[in-house]
mmCIF file of C-alpha atoms in Angstrom:
data_model
loop_
_atom_site.group_PDB
_atom_site.id
_atom_site.type_symbol
_atom_site.label_atom_id
_atom_site.label_comp_id
_atom_site.label_asym_id
_atom_site.label_seq_id
_atom_site.Cartn_x
_atom_site.Cartn_y
_atom_site.Cartn_z
ATOM 1 C CA MET Q 1 -80.273 14.741 44.524
ATOM 2 C CA GLY Q 2 -82.171 16.852 46.976
ATOM 3 C CA THR Q 3 -83.534 16.686 50.489
ATOM 4 C CA ILE Q 4 -87.041 17.141 51.870
ATOM 5 C CA LYS Q 5 -87.338 17.566 55.648
ATOM 6 C CA LEU Q 6 -90.351 17.500 57.915
ATOM 7 C CA LYS Q 7 -89.326 18.798 61.330
ATOM 8 C CA ASN Q 8 -91.136 18.527 64.641
ATOM 9 C CA ILE Q 9 -94.153 16.508 63.544
ATOM 10 C CA ARG Q 10 -96.086 16.424 66.808
ATOM 11 C CA THR Q 11 -98.339 13.513 67.782
ATOM 12 C CA PHE Q 12 -100.047 12.144 70.852
ATOM 13 C CA SER Q 13 -99.550 8.379 70.805
ATOM 14 C CA TYR Q 14 -99.593 5.329 73.048
ATOM 15 C CA HIS Q 15 -96.179 3.705 72.592
ATOM 16 C CA GLY Q 16 -94.212 2.115 75.418
ATOM 17 C CA CYS Q 17 -93.547 -1.073 77.312
ATOM 18 C CA LEU Q 18 -95.505 -0.051 80.414
ATOM 19 C CA VAL Q 19 -99.228 -0.835 80.634
ATOM 20 C CA GLU Q 20 -99.830 2.731 81.855
ATOM 21 C CA GLU Q 21 -98.334 4.123 78.626
ATOM 22 C CA SER Q 22 -100.967 2.274 76.605
ATOM 23 C CA LYS Q 23 -103.685 3.990 78.650
ATOM 24 C CA ILE Q 24 -102.469 7.545 79.283
ATOM 25 C CA GLY Q 25 -100.381 8.141 76.154
ATOM 26 C CA SER Q 26 -97.627 10.674 75.649
ATOM 27 C CA ASP Q 27 -96.425 13.448 73.378
ATOM 28 C CA TYR Q 28 -94.044 12.533 70.558
ATOM 29 C CA VAL Q 29 -91.989 14.473 68.043
ATOM 30 C CA VAL Q 30 -90.903 13.014 64.704
ATOM 31 C CA ASP Q 31 -88.245 14.415 62.368
ATOM 32 C CA LEU Q 32 -88.124 13.002 58.852
ATOM 33 C CA GLU Q 33 -85.565 13.637 56.133
ATOM 34 C CA ILE Q 34 -85.719 11.996 52.708
ATOM 35 C CA LYS Q 35 -83.396 12.076 49.712
ATOM 36 C CA THR Q 36 -84.861 12.229 46.234
ATOM 37 C CA ASP Q 37 -84.166 13.714 42.822
ATOM 38 C CA LEU Q 38 -85.588 17.259 42.786
ATOM 39 C CA ARG Q 39 -84.329 18.289 39.339
ATOM 40 C CA LYS Q 40 -87.556 17.587 37.451
ATOM 41 C CA SER Q 41 -89.827 19.345 39.954
ATOM 42 C CA SER Q 42 -87.481 22.308 40.245
ATOM 43 C CA ALA Q 43 -87.872 22.862 36.490
ATOM 44 C CA SER Q 44 -91.556 21.921 36.068
ATOM 45 C CA ASP Q 45 -93.049 23.496 39.216
ATOM 46 C CA GLU Q 46 -95.476 20.542 39.337
ATOM 47 C CA LEU Q 47 -96.389 18.573 42.478
ATOM 48 C CA ALA Q 48 -96.606 15.371 40.436
ATOM 49 C CA ASP Q 49 -92.843 15.652 39.775
ATOM 50 C CA THR Q 50 -91.755 15.609 43.425
ATOM 51 C CA VAL Q 51 -92.347 13.750 46.681
ATOM 52 C CA ASP Q 52 -95.476 15.193 48.291
ATOM 53 C CA TYR Q 53 -94.720 16.106 51.900
ATOM 54 C CA VAL Q 54 -98.437 15.882 52.686
ATOM 55 C CA LEU Q 55 -98.191 12.141 51.943
ATOM 56 C CA LEU Q 56 -95.029 11.844 54.053
ATOM 57 C CA ASN Q 57 -96.805 13.489 56.997
ATOM 58 C CA LYS Q 58 -99.863 11.246 56.515
ATOM 59 C CA ILE Q 59 -97.704 8.106 56.647
ATOM 60 C CA VAL Q 60 -95.986 9.301 59.839
ATOM 61 C CA MET Q 61 -99.282 10.173 61.532
ATOM 62 C CA GLU Q 62 -100.966 6.892 60.581
ATOM 63 C CA GLU Q 63 -98.053 4.761 61.777
ATOM 64 C CA MET Q 64 -97.657 6.759 65.005
ATOM 65 C CA ALA Q 65 -101.330 5.998 65.723
ATOM 66 C CA ILE Q 66 -100.576 2.247 65.819
ATOM 67 C CA ARG Q 67 -99.297 1.251 69.254
ATOM 68 C CA SER Q 68 -95.802 -0.209 69.556
ATOM 69 C CA LYS Q 69 -93.805 -1.112 72.634
ATOM 70 C CA LEU Q 70 -90.581 0.265 71.127
ATOM 71 C CA LEU Q 71 -89.875 3.466 69.235
ATOM 72 C CA GLU Q 72 -87.579 1.437 66.991
ATOM 73 C CA HIS Q 73 -90.544 -0.643 65.875
ATOM 74 C CA VAL Q 74 -92.757 2.288 64.915
ATOM 75 C CA ALA Q 75 -89.801 3.966 63.164
ATOM 76 C CA HIS Q 76 -89.146 0.812 61.141
ATOM 77 C CA ARG Q 77 -92.813 0.700 60.076
ATOM 78 C CA ILE Q 78 -92.664 4.335 58.916
ATOM 79 C CA ILE Q 79 -89.503 3.664 56.898
ATOM 80 C CA LYS Q 80 -90.917 0.505 55.299
ATOM 81 C CA ARG Q 81 -94.097 2.297 54.301
ATOM 82 C CA ILE Q 82 -92.322 5.272 52.763
ATOM 83 C CA PHE Q 83 -90.078 3.010 50.682
ATOM 84 C CA SER Q 84 -93.097 0.904 49.687
ATOM 85 C CA GLU Q 85 -95.370 3.799 48.691
ATOM 86 C CA ILE Q 86 -92.884 6.322 47.299
ATOM 87 C CA PRO Q 87 -90.389 4.749 44.884
ATOM 88 C CA GLU Q 88 -88.607 8.075 44.285
ATOM 89 C CA VAL Q 89 -87.194 8.089 47.838
ATOM 90 C CA SER Q 90 -83.618 6.772 47.957
ATOM 91 C CA ARG Q 91 -82.685 7.465 51.597
ATOM 92 C CA ILE Q 92 -84.568 8.085 54.845
ATOM 93 C CA LEU Q 93 -83.297 9.573 58.083
ATOM 94 C CA LEU Q 94 -85.940 9.340 60.798
ATOM 95 C CA ALA Q 95 -85.918 10.402 64.452
ATOM 96 C CA VAL Q 96 -88.762 9.531 66.833
ATOM 97 C CA SER Q 97 -88.755 11.232 70.240
ATOM 98 C CA LYS Q 98 -90.872 10.583 73.328
ATOM 99 C CA VAL Q 99 -91.382 13.803 75.277
ATOM 100 C CA ASN Q 100 -91.121 13.508 79.082
ATOM 101 C CA PRO Q 101 -90.421 9.758 79.127
ATOM 102 C CA PRO Q 102 -91.309 7.874 82.323
ATOM 103 C CA ILE Q 103 -87.729 6.967 83.270
ATOM 104 C CA GLY Q 104 -87.493 8.366 86.769
ATOM 105 C CA GLY Q 105 -85.552 11.535 86.081
ATOM 106 C CA ASP Q 106 -85.732 15.005 84.625
ATOM 107 C CA VAL Q 107 -85.335 14.079 80.937
ATOM 108 C CA GLU Q 108 -86.879 16.309 78.284
ATOM 109 C CA MET Q 109 -87.125 13.543 75.695
ATOM 110 C CA VAL Q 110 -85.631 10.298 74.520
ATOM 111 C CA THR Q 111 -84.928 9.871 70.800
ATOM 112 C CA ILE Q 112 -84.140 6.986 68.510
ATOM 113 C CA GLU Q 113 -82.741 7.704 65.065
ATOM 114 C CA MET Q 114 -82.675 5.347 62.106
ATOM 115 C CA GLU Q 115 -81.175 5.760 58.649
ATOM 116 C CA GLU Q 116 -82.024 3.479 55.754
ATOM 117 C CA TYR Q 117 -81.154 3.400 52.054
ATOM 118 C CA ARG Q 118 -83.297 1.845 49.349
ATOM 119 C CA SER Q 119 -81.820 -1.559 48.547
#
């Protein structure tokens, strides 16, 4: 097995429970880690034999563009889509962070993290 990581995927999205968040938006950071078998691609040197991180990034960006009230909800959508579209992925660790959340304090970011295994 091997690991592919996409760190600090930055987006501007409109997630949140407050009406204002749906209008003004906020900065987000996503960290994605997947487990897959990298033996074939390490020998062949062919993109077709691995999980394309361009596709992983595309899935994250498209799902982050769809408004959700909760970070957990958007994270779940990302995980479901990766498992649905990329059968080679056996495990996903995903963190979604809202930068400067509107929680009445000096908080750099709030993060939810989810880990799922292919069933």
